[in-house]
Short mmCIF file of C-alpha atoms in Angstrom, two decimals:
data_model
loop_
_atom_site.label_atom_id
_atom_site.label_comp_id
_atom_site.label_asym_id
_atom_site.label_seq_id
_atom_site.Cartn_x
_atom_site.Cartn_y
_atom_site.Cartn_z
CA MET A 207 -50.14 41.69 -14.10
CA SER A 208 -46.53 40.15 -13.15
CA ALA A 209 -45.01 39.30 -10.28
CA ALA A 210 -42.63 41.90 -10.91
CA ASP A 211 -45.84 45.03 -9.77
CA GLY A 212 -46.52 42.53 -7.17
CA GLY A 213 -49.93 41.26 -9.05
CA ALA A 214 -49.07 37.43 -9.07
CA ALA A 215 -51.55 35.17 -7.30
CA LEU A 216 -50.29 34.79 -3.51
CA PRO A 217 -50.56 31.74 -1.36
CA PRO A 218 -53.38 30.85 1.37
CA MET A 219 -52.91 33.76 4.07
CA MET A 220 -52.53 31.20 6.70
CA ARG A 221 -49.36 27.64 5.99
CA LYS A 222 -50.61 24.75 8.18
CA ALA A 223 -49.06 24.51 11.70
CA ARG A 224 -46.85 21.14 12.36
CA ALA A 225 -47.34 18.66 14.88
CA GLU A 226 -46.15 18.83 18.52
CA GLY A 227 -42.84 18.30 19.28
CA ASP A 228 -39.29 19.54 20.16
CA ILE A 229 -35.96 20.28 18.35
CA GLY A 230 -35.37 16.28 18.79
CA SER A 231 -37.53 15.35 15.69
CA VAL A 232 -35.53 17.88 13.52
CA PHE A 233 -32.42 15.85 13.23
CA ALA A 234 -32.35 12.21 12.83
CA SER A 235 -29.30 12.17 14.85
CA LEU A 236 -31.20 12.80 17.62
CA THR A 237 -34.20 11.15 17.16
CA GLY A 238 -31.97 7.50 16.05
CA GLU A 239 -33.71 7.17 12.34
CA ALA A 240 -31.35 5.43 10.51
CA GLU A 241 -30.70 6.68 7.21
CA GLN A 242 -33.43 5.52 4.43
CA PRO A 243 -32.38 4.98 0.48
CA LEU A 244 -34.58 7.63 -1.32
CA GLU A 245 -35.93 7.02 -4.25
CA PRO A 246 -34.92 6.07 -7.54
CA ARG A 247 -35.57 9.91 -9.13
CA PHE A 248 -32.60 11.20 -6.95
CA LEU A 249 -30.38 8.98 -9.46
CA ASP A 250 -31.62 10.90 -12.44
CA LEU A 251 -31.15 13.81 -10.84
CA LYS A 252 -27.39 13.04 -10.09
CA ARG A 253 -26.62 11.86 -13.20
CA GLU A 254 -28.56 15.10 -14.23
CA ILE A 255 -25.91 16.96 -12.58
CA ILE A 256 -22.64 15.07 -13.45
CA GLY A 257 -23.85 15.62 -16.32
CA ASP A 258 -21.75 15.03 -19.72
CA ALA A 259 -17.79 13.58 -20.08
CA ALA A 260 -16.83 17.27 -19.80
CA ASN A 261 -18.78 18.24 -17.22
CA GLN A 262 -17.30 14.88 -15.31
CA ALA A 263 -14.29 15.02 -16.18
CA ARG A 264 -14.28 19.01 -14.57
CA LEU A 265 -15.91 17.45 -11.57
CA VAL A 266 -13.34 14.98 -10.94
CA ASP A 267 -10.62 17.38 -11.20
CA SER A 268 -12.13 19.68 -9.05
CA TRP A 269 -12.71 17.27 -6.21
CA ALA A 270 -8.52 16.44 -6.42
CA ARG A 271 -7.74 20.17 -5.37
CA LEU A 272 -10.93 20.34 -3.24
CA THR A 273 -9.68 17.35 -1.09
CA ALA A 274 -6.04 18.36 -1.04
CA ARG A 275 -7.53 21.66 -0.05
CA LEU A 276 -9.43 20.65 2.85
CA ALA A 277 -6.29 18.67 4.17
CA GLN A 278 -4.98 21.22 4.69
CA ARG A 279 -7.38 23.26 5.94
CA ALA A 280 -8.16 20.96 8.55
CA ASP A 281 -4.43 21.32 9.45
CA GLU A 282 -5.26 25.41 10.39
CA VAL A 283 -7.46 24.79 11.81
CA ALA A 284 -5.59 22.18 14.34
CA ARG A 285 -3.14 24.98 14.59
CA LYS A 286 -4.93 28.24 15.24
CA LYS A 287 -8.04 26.68 17.43
CA GLN A 288 -10.60 29.64 18.36
CA ALA A 289 -7.82 32.05 16.52
CA VAL A 290 -9.53 31.19 13.64
CA ILE A 291 -12.59 32.64 14.17
CA PRO A 292 -12.73 36.65 14.52
CA THR A 293 -13.90 38.30 17.11
CA VAL A 294 -15.47 41.68 15.83
CA ALA A 295 -16.57 44.90 18.07
CA TYR A 296 -19.90 45.55 17.46
CA ASP A 297 -18.96 49.56 16.17
CA ALA A 298 -16.49 48.48 13.80
CA LEU A 299 -19.06 45.96 11.62
CA VAL A 300 -21.45 48.60 11.47
CA ALA A 301 -19.11 51.04 10.77
CA GLY A 302 -17.97 48.79 7.46
CA ASP A 303 -14.87 48.10 8.93
CA ALA A 304 -13.08 46.70 5.82
CA ALA A 305 -10.70 44.42 8.12
CA ALA A 306 -13.53 43.26 9.93
CA VAL A 307 -15.80 42.26 6.61
CA ASP A 308 -12.44 40.27 5.25
CA VAL A 309 -12.04 38.20 7.85
CA ILE A 310 -15.87 37.34 8.12
CA LYS A 311 -16.19 36.69 4.34
CA ALA A 312 -13.16 34.27 4.43
CA CYS A 313 -14.60 32.31 7.29
CA GLY A 314 -18.52 32.53 7.45
CA THR A 315 -18.46 33.27 11.45
CA ALA A 316 -18.02 35.90 13.39
CA VAL A 317 -18.55 36.69 17.14
CA VAL A 318 -19.68 40.13 17.78
CA THR A 319 -18.77 41.93 20.77
CA GLY A 320 -20.84 44.42 23.12
CA VAL A 321 -24.36 44.20 20.97
CA VAL A 322 -26.22 44.86 23.89
CA SER A 323 -25.16 45.92 27.43
CA GLU A 324 -23.99 42.53 29.83
CA GLN A 325 -26.68 44.18 32.16
CA GLN A 326 -29.63 43.86 30.13
CA ALA A 327 -28.51 40.84 28.48
CA LEU A 328 -29.00 39.25 32.42
CA ASP A 329 -31.69 41.12 32.83
CA TRP A 330 -33.56 39.01 29.80
CA LEU A 331 -32.09 35.56 31.55
CA ASP A 332 -33.45 36.69 34.40
CA GLU A 333 -37.00 37.56 33.26
CA ILE A 334 -37.09 33.97 30.90
CA ARG A 335 -36.48 32.17 33.60
CA ASP A 336 -39.17 33.91 35.97
CA TYR A 337 -41.77 33.14 32.28
CA VAL A 338 -40.82 29.41 32.15
CA ARG A 339 -41.45 28.89 35.90
CA ALA A 340 -44.58 30.75 36.08
CA ASN A 341 -45.86 28.09 33.17
CA PRO A 342 -44.46 25.05 34.35
CA GLN A 343 -46.15 23.46 31.33
CA VAL A 344 -43.21 24.59 28.41
CA ARG A 345 -42.13 22.02 25.92
CA GLY A 346 -38.37 20.99 25.80
CA PHE A 347 -35.15 18.83 24.62
CA PRO A 348 -34.68 16.60 26.65
CA ALA A 349 -38.15 16.44 28.19
CA ASP A 350 -37.03 15.60 31.29
CA ASP A 351 -34.32 17.96 31.69
CA LYS A 352 -35.03 20.97 29.19
CA GLN A 353 -32.18 22.66 28.06
CA VAL A 354 -34.18 24.11 24.54
CA TYR A 355 -37.20 25.46 24.85
CA GLU A 356 -39.98 25.79 22.64
CA VAL A 357 -40.78 29.52 23.87
CA TYR A 358 -41.01 32.07 21.35
CA TRP A 359 -42.82 34.52 22.07
CA SER A 360 -41.43 35.94 25.20
CA LYS A 361 -41.36 39.69 26.46
CA PRO A 362 -37.46 39.45 26.51
CA GLN A 363 -36.95 37.52 23.21
CA LEU A 364 -39.50 40.45 21.55
CA ALA A 365 -37.09 42.68 23.28
CA ALA A 366 -34.15 41.10 22.34
CA ARG A 367 -35.30 40.69 18.56
CA ALA A 368 -36.56 44.69 18.57
CA HIS A 369 -33.16 46.17 19.98
CA PRO A 370 -32.09 48.69 17.73
CA ARG A 371 -28.09 47.37 17.81
CA SER A 372 -29.43 44.35 17.47
CA LEU A 373 -31.80 45.25 13.67
CA ALA A 374 -27.72 47.27 13.48
CA ALA A 375 -26.03 44.21 13.49
CA GLN A 376 -27.84 41.93 11.14
CA ARG A 377 -27.91 44.81 8.49
CA ALA A 378 -24.42 45.08 8.54
CA LEU A 379 -24.48 41.35 8.06
CA LEU A 380 -26.99 41.33 5.53
CA GLY A 381 -24.50 44.59 4.09
CA LEU A 382 -21.91 41.70 3.61
CA PHE A 383 -24.19 39.95 0.38
CA SER A 384 -24.19 41.49 -2.90
CA SER A 385 -27.50 41.67 -5.11
CA GLY A 386 -28.17 43.18 -8.73
CA PRO A 387 -30.42 46.06 -9.31
CA ALA A 388 -32.96 44.02 -10.28
CA ASP A 389 -33.15 41.92 -7.93
CA GLU A 390 -36.00 41.89 -5.87
CA VAL A 391 -34.25 41.44 -2.46
CA SER A 392 -33.46 44.49 0.39
CA LEU A 393 -30.67 43.93 2.45
CA ALA A 394 -31.55 46.74 4.29
CA THR A 395 -34.37 45.84 6.16
CA PRO A 396 -34.33 42.41 8.17
CA LEU A 397 -37.41 40.56 9.03
CA THR A 398 -38.08 38.84 12.39
CA TYR A 399 -37.93 35.61 12.18
CA ALA A 400 -38.41 33.91 15.71
CA ASP A 401 -36.81 31.03 17.08
CA ARG A 402 -36.27 29.21 20.40
CA LEU A 403 -33.73 29.78 23.29
CA ARG A 404 -31.56 27.63 24.88
CA ILE A 405 -30.25 27.70 28.76
CA ARG A 406 -27.44 24.58 28.85
CA GLN A 407 -26.98 23.82 32.18
CA PRO A 408 -23.37 22.52 33.58
CA GLY A 409 -22.70 18.69 32.99
CA ASP A 410 -25.71 17.92 30.43
CA ALA A 411 -24.24 16.07 27.46
CA ARG A 412 -28.15 14.92 25.69
CA PHE A 413 -28.54 18.42 23.40
CA ALA A 414 -25.48 17.30 21.72
CA LEU A 415 -26.11 18.30 18.53
CA GLY A 416 -23.78 16.60 15.48
CA PRO A 417 -22.56 18.71 12.74
CA HIS A 418 -25.43 20.26 10.02
CA MET A 419 -26.29 22.62 7.54
CA ASP A 420 -29.63 24.39 7.63
CA GLY A 421 -31.65 25.65 5.35
CA GLY A 422 -33.12 22.21 3.78
CA SER A 423 -31.08 18.89 3.51
CA VAL A 424 -31.77 17.38 -0.42
CA GLU A 425 -33.57 20.43 -1.82
CA ARG A 426 -30.04 21.84 -2.29
CA TRP A 427 -29.99 19.63 -5.09
CA GLU A 428 -33.22 19.05 -6.09
CA ASP A 429 -34.81 22.14 -6.44
CA ALA A 430 -33.87 24.39 -9.64
CA ALA A 431 -33.57 28.04 -8.17
CA TYR A 432 -31.42 26.57 -5.03
CA ARG A 433 -29.38 24.60 -7.43
CA ALA A 434 -28.13 27.44 -9.33
CA VAL A 435 -26.81 28.94 -6.52
CA TYR A 436 -24.07 26.61 -6.34
CA ALA A 437 -23.76 26.24 -10.74
CA THR A 438 -20.21 26.64 -10.28
CA ILE A 439 -19.13 24.15 -7.94
CA LEU A 440 -21.61 21.56 -9.93
CA ALA A 441 -19.30 23.02 -13.16
CA GLY A 442 -16.14 21.67 -11.50
CA ASP A 443 -15.16 25.57 -10.26
CA TRP A 444 -15.34 25.17 -6.78
CA GLU A 445 -13.00 28.54 -6.24
CA ALA A 446 -15.30 30.89 -8.78
CA TYR A 447 -17.88 30.07 -5.76
CA ASP A 448 -18.80 33.51 -3.88
CA PRO A 449 -21.14 32.07 -1.23
CA TRP A 450 -21.89 35.87 -0.41
CA GLN A 451 -24.11 36.28 -3.92
CA ILE A 452 -27.94 36.65 -3.04
CA GLY A 453 -28.96 35.87 -6.84
CA ALA A 454 -30.72 32.68 -7.07
CA ARG A 455 -31.18 32.43 -3.31
CA ALA A 456 -34.35 34.54 -3.09
CA LEU A 457 -35.88 32.23 -5.45
CA ALA A 458 -34.85 29.57 -3.80
CA ASN A 459 -37.29 26.19 -2.56
CA GLN A 460 -35.68 25.00 1.08
CA ASN A 461 -38.46 23.30 2.26
CA LEU A 462 -40.13 21.09 -0.49
CA TYR A 463 -41.47 18.41 2.06
CA ASP A 464 -41.86 19.91 5.07
CA GLY A 465 -41.24 17.82 7.40
CA PRO A 466 -39.99 18.32 11.01
CA GLY A 467 -36.53 19.86 9.88
CA SER A 468 -37.58 22.27 6.86
CA VAL A 469 -37.57 25.47 7.05
CA SER A 470 -39.40 27.95 4.82
CA VAL A 471 -37.19 30.80 5.28
CA PHE A 472 -33.79 31.79 3.64
CA ARG A 473 -31.66 32.96 6.84
CA ALA A 474 -28.72 34.67 5.09
CA PHE A 475 -27.16 34.41 9.04
CA GLN A 476 -27.86 32.09 11.76
CA GLY A 477 -27.16 34.02 15.07
CA TRP A 478 -28.04 34.16 18.54
CA THR A 479 -27.69 36.64 21.78
CA SER A 480 -25.16 35.25 24.40
CA LEU A 481 -27.01 35.98 27.71
CA SER A 482 -24.25 33.82 29.71
CA HIS A 483 -20.07 34.22 30.27
CA THR A 484 -19.42 30.80 27.98
CA GLY A 485 -16.30 29.58 26.88
CA PRO A 486 -15.27 26.34 24.87
CA GLY A 487 -15.85 23.13 27.12
CA GLU A 488 -19.05 25.08 28.15
CA GLY A 489 -21.59 23.51 26.00
CA THR A 490 -20.71 26.33 23.03
CA LEU A 491 -21.19 26.25 19.20
CA ARG A 492 -18.48 25.13 16.62
CA VAL A 493 -18.46 25.88 13.50
CA TYR A 494 -16.19 24.10 10.46
CA PRO A 495 -14.45 27.51 9.68
CA PHE A 496 -14.23 27.87 6.28
CA ILE A 497 -17.72 28.59 4.57
CA ARG A 498 -16.52 28.09 0.84
CA GLU A 499 -14.54 24.77 1.21
CA SER A 500 -17.13 23.47 3.32
CA THR A 501 -20.03 24.70 0.86
CA ALA A 502 -18.54 22.97 -2.31
CA TYR A 503 -17.60 19.50 -0.32
CA THR A 504 -21.22 19.11 0.83
CA LEU A 505 -22.59 19.65 -2.77
CA LEU A 506 -19.62 17.81 -4.60
CA ARG A 507 -20.20 14.95 -2.00
CA PRO A 508 -22.84 12.58 -3.05
CA LEU A 509 -21.93 13.33 -7.06
CA PHE A 510 -19.13 10.04 -5.34
CA ARG A 511 -18.45 7.09 -4.09
CA ALA A 512 -15.79 5.69 -2.42
CA LYS A 513 -14.50 2.20 -4.74
CA GLN A 514 -12.37 0.71 -1.60
CA SER A 515 -14.45 0.99 1.86
CA ALA A 516 -13.03 3.13 5.01
CA ALA A 517 -12.14 -0.85 6.38
CA GLU A 518 -10.56 -2.12 4.06
CA LEU A 519 -7.63 0.76 3.60
CA ALA A 520 -5.52 2.70 5.42
CA ARG A 521 -7.18 6.18 6.38
CA ASP A 522 -4.78 8.05 3.81
CA ALA A 523 -5.47 5.50 1.17
CA TYR A 524 -9.06 5.80 1.48
CA LEU A 525 -9.57 9.62 0.93
CA ASN A 526 -7.41 9.72 -2.03
CA PRO A 527 -9.28 11.18 -4.75
CA ALA A 528 -7.93 7.80 -6.87
CA ASN A 529 -10.24 6.19 -4.61
CA TRP A 530 -13.09 8.06 -5.24
CA GLU A 531 -15.11 7.77 -8.58
CA LEU A 532 -18.76 9.82 -9.66
CA ASP A 533 -21.31 7.95 -8.71
CA LEU A 534 -23.83 7.02 -11.07
CA SER A 535 -25.18 3.90 -10.41
CA THR A 536 -26.77 5.16 -6.89
CA SER A 537 -29.76 7.43 -5.38
CA ALA A 538 -27.60 8.40 -2.14
CA PHE A 539 -27.19 11.61 -1.20
CA PRO A 540 -25.62 11.02 2.35
CA ASN A 541 -27.64 12.57 5.81
CA SER A 542 -30.28 14.32 3.37
CA PRO A 543 -32.89 12.67 4.13
CA PRO A 544 -36.12 14.69 2.90
CA GLY A 545 -38.27 16.90 5.61
CA ARG A 546 -34.67 16.93 7.86
CA GLY A 547 -31.88 19.27 8.28
CA GLN A 548 -28.60 17.98 6.39
CA GLU A 549 -26.18 16.53 8.59
CA GLN A 550 -22.47 15.66 8.18
CA SER A 551 -20.28 13.09 10.06
CA GLU A 552 -16.90 11.32 9.99
CA HIS A 553 -18.75 8.38 7.91
CA THR A 554 -20.83 10.21 5.36
CA HIS A 555 -18.26 13.31 4.68
CA PRO A 556 -14.58 11.79 5.81
CA HIS A 557 -12.66 14.48 4.14
CA LEU A 558 -13.93 17.60 5.95
CA ASP A 559 -11.95 15.73 9.12
CA LEU A 560 -14.80 16.79 11.59
CA ALA A 561 -12.90 15.37 14.42
CA ARG A 562 -10.18 18.39 13.92
CA SER A 563 -11.86 20.87 11.61
CA MET A 564 -14.59 21.99 13.64
CA VAL A 565 -13.47 23.97 16.58
CA SER A 566 -15.37 26.34 18.88
CA LEU A 567 -16.43 29.18 19.18
CA PRO A 568 -14.00 32.17 21.48
CA PRO A 569 -15.05 32.68 24.62
CA VAL A 570 -18.49 35.47 24.66
CA ALA A 571 -20.01 37.51 26.91
CA PRO A 572 -23.92 38.32 28.03
CA GLY A 573 -24.79 40.85 25.27
CA ASP A 574 -22.74 39.26 22.71
CA GLN A 575 -23.64 37.62 19.28
CA ALA A 576 -22.53 35.35 17.25
CA TRP A 577 -23.39 34.68 13.61
CA TRP A 578 -23.01 32.13 11.28
CA HIS A 579 -23.25 32.05 7.18
CA GLY A 580 -26.79 30.27 6.95
CA ASP A 581 -24.69 27.20 4.81
CA ALA A 582 -21.98 27.03 7.50
CA ILE A 583 -21.24 23.55 9.18
CA HIS A 584 -22.21 23.49 12.58
CA ALA A 585 -22.68 22.09 15.78
CA VAL A 586 -23.02 21.91 19.60
CA GLU A 587 -20.38 20.68 21.89
CA PRO A 588 -21.68 16.66 22.96
CA ALA A 589 -21.27 18.26 26.60
CA HIS A 590 -20.99 21.88 29.13
CA THR A 591 -18.31 21.02 31.42
CA GLY A 592 -18.54 24.53 32.43
CA ALA A 593 -19.56 25.79 35.95
CA GLY A 594 -22.95 28.25 34.51
CA PRO A 595 -25.64 27.83 32.10
CA SER A 596 -24.46 28.04 28.47
CA ALA A 597 -27.82 30.43 27.05
CA VAL A 598 -28.68 31.88 24.29
CA LEU A 599 -31.60 33.66 22.26
CA TYR A 600 -31.62 31.92 18.74
CA ILE A 601 -32.14 35.37 16.42
CA PRO A 602 -31.04 34.96 12.87
CA SER A 603 -30.60 38.22 10.14
CA VAL A 604 -32.88 37.37 7.51
CA PRO A 605 -33.55 39.53 4.44
CA LEU A 606 -37.02 41.07 2.64
CA THR A 607 -37.74 38.66 0.02
CA ARG A 608 -40.87 37.72 -2.07
CA ILE A 609 -41.01 34.34 0.22
CA ASN A 610 -39.41 35.40 3.33
CA ALA A 611 -42.43 38.14 3.34
CA GLN A 612 -45.05 35.44 2.62
CA TYR A 613 -43.34 33.50 5.67
CA VAL A 614 -43.52 36.65 8.34
CA ARG A 615 -47.07 37.48 7.34
CA ASP A 616 -47.80 33.73 8.60
CA GLN A 617 -45.83 34.12 11.58
CA ARG A 618 -47.59 36.78 12.62
CA ALA A 619 -51.13 35.64 12.64
CA PHE A 620 -49.41 32.94 15.27
CA PHE A 621 -47.61 34.91 16.74
CA GLU A 622 -51.23 36.44 17.80
CA GLN A 623 -52.71 33.01 18.66
CA GLY A 624 -48.97 32.59 21.23
CA ARG A 625 -48.88 29.32 18.55
CA PRO A 626 -45.43 28.42 18.07
CA ALA A 627 -44.05 29.78 15.01
CA PRO A 628 -45.14 28.51 11.41
CA ASP A 629 -41.38 26.36 10.76
CA PHE A 630 -41.68 24.43 14.14
CA PRO A 631 -42.92 21.61 16.11
CA GLY A 632 -47.05 23.30 16.42
CA GLY A 633 -49.06 22.54 19.15
CA GLN A 634 -50.96 25.34 21.11
CA GLY A 635 -47.76 26.75 22.64
CA GLU A 636 -47.98 29.34 24.58
CA SER A 637 -51.10 30.63 23.85
CA SER A 638 -52.54 30.20 27.58
CA PHE A 639 -48.95 30.87 29.23
CA VAL A 640 -49.17 33.94 31.88
CA GLY A 641 -47.36 37.13 30.65
CA ARG A 642 -46.63 36.06 27.32
CA GLY A 643 -45.66 38.95 24.78
CA THR A 644 -48.21 40.63 22.62
CA PRO A 645 -47.38 42.64 19.71
CA ASP A 646 -48.11 45.73 22.16
CA ASP A 647 -44.59 44.70 23.36
CA ILE A 648 -42.66 45.27 20.08
CA SER A 649 -41.60 48.64 20.10
CA GLY A 650 -39.76 51.18 16.76
CA ASN A 651 -40.65 51.58 13.78
CA GLU A 652 -37.91 49.00 12.00
CA ALA A 653 -38.59 46.18 15.26
CA ARG A 654 -42.51 46.60 13.98
CA VAL A 655 -42.14 46.30 10.06
CA ALA A 656 -39.48 43.52 10.67
CA MET A 657 -42.61 41.43 12.24
CA SER A 658 -44.58 42.81 9.53
CA LEU A 659 -46.98 45.15 11.97
CA GLN A 660 -46.16 47.62 10.05
CA PRO A 661 -45.53 48.91 6.05
CA PHE A 662 -42.46 49.76 4.57
CA ASP A 663 -41.33 53.02 3.19
CA VAL A 664 -41.30 53.10 -0.34
CA ASP A 665 -40.46 55.85 -0.88
CA GLY A 666 -36.58 57.71 -1.26
CA GLU A 667 -33.84 56.76 -2.85
CA LEU A 668 -34.05 53.21 -3.56
CA THR A 669 -33.57 50.35 -6.63
CA PRO A 670 -36.02 49.52 -8.90
CA GLY A 671 -35.73 45.54 -7.09
CA GLU A 672 -35.58 47.46 -3.63
CA ARG A 673 -38.92 49.08 -4.24
CA ALA A 674 -40.85 46.14 -6.08
CA ILE A 675 -39.80 44.11 -3.57
CA ARG A 676 -41.00 46.47 -0.37
CA GLN A 677 -44.33 46.72 -2.28
CA GLN A 678 -44.87 43.05 -2.94
CA ALA A 679 -44.19 42.85 0.81
CA ASN A 680 -46.30 45.74 1.70
CA LYS A 681 -49.07 43.79 -0.31
CA ILE A 682 -48.46 40.71 1.24
CA PHE A 683 -49.00 41.91 4.91
CA GLY A 684 -51.87 43.93 3.89
CA PHE A 685 -51.03 46.72 3.19
#
């Protein structure tokens, strides 16, 4: 049998739990870890990507076009501020409103209003606070003033992930992506990926997570399938790059090193559900709001180096493409440490002009959701200067792929034991917590399938690829 008909050998039924920790162990910038030189083999990889003389010429030309576009985009963000991020009503999103789809695709980020009722979201916040009070041993970051909690299995989180309108929003967002009829992926059946929660208190300035991308770091270049996602960028034609094609993403290995910042699952959209009224300056999310340009620059940046440093030149002269050349002599992949998250900074990614181009989300109310493309550069405001909590439940939009199904199968076992989800710092987690949620607390067929508690329906009008991946998933889940 072939992998296409579900006959390939499956990996062990349980992946290894990670070391105990918190979100502070995920990013080098939060740990204070200095960037280390990469092994010489990464120079070989870089030379392979840069390619022959013809591709080198294309890359140099594309770099000049891209850096010019980035300067224009920074001016646009400075001018428009929050208006650059679309706010879309839930009904418009699920109806596939063409105008809403276009603005989300251009930006890569959106606020979706009215997904669940304000009262429901506020009730969830109250229940979470009760859960935390009942279990004072809960881990979080910072340890002495918790703002981000290592909580995955509270009953409000289970309810929010299973909410029919939340699942409908996820399904609509997955529908923004395209796949071929033979691609073994389902964009109509979101899977559940258990993540943390945040209750950021006024005055906090320690959960200052800077600009970064999720979904691995150096894997984007090192893994052949992952690199294929960005083939047009690496061939010097970034304008033709389509961020909304699934293609090789379904096969990409985002986790080559299984470090604290490694993520095994392809999350098409990262997202959170707001449990509070939160606006700019109140500890909210910040994003770089042009997905094609930010992705192209991140992928091209390691291939170039400055001839003269920022200390030697005025800023405009330093950023000028004439001051940059292809780097065929170092193994540097800036801010891409194996096993950690991919980060961006003014020093390592200067053309992004992050000080001007990162923009805070517009105001959100309880029950609204924020969504950003899995490749979007995002950050957390460095300080919460508001008057009330900035509280969210992290809930992404995850398509059905073979790799994702294998993860959700293992996640189910961790869930049943009350341990942290397998992509996150391990330990005993909530196994002894009072009031922890269980599989019996998840209701609704779609929600139970998304957690691998029930099998997928394989009947009806399905593409060959979707039928195949549903059959594979059922086998992976043990049905």
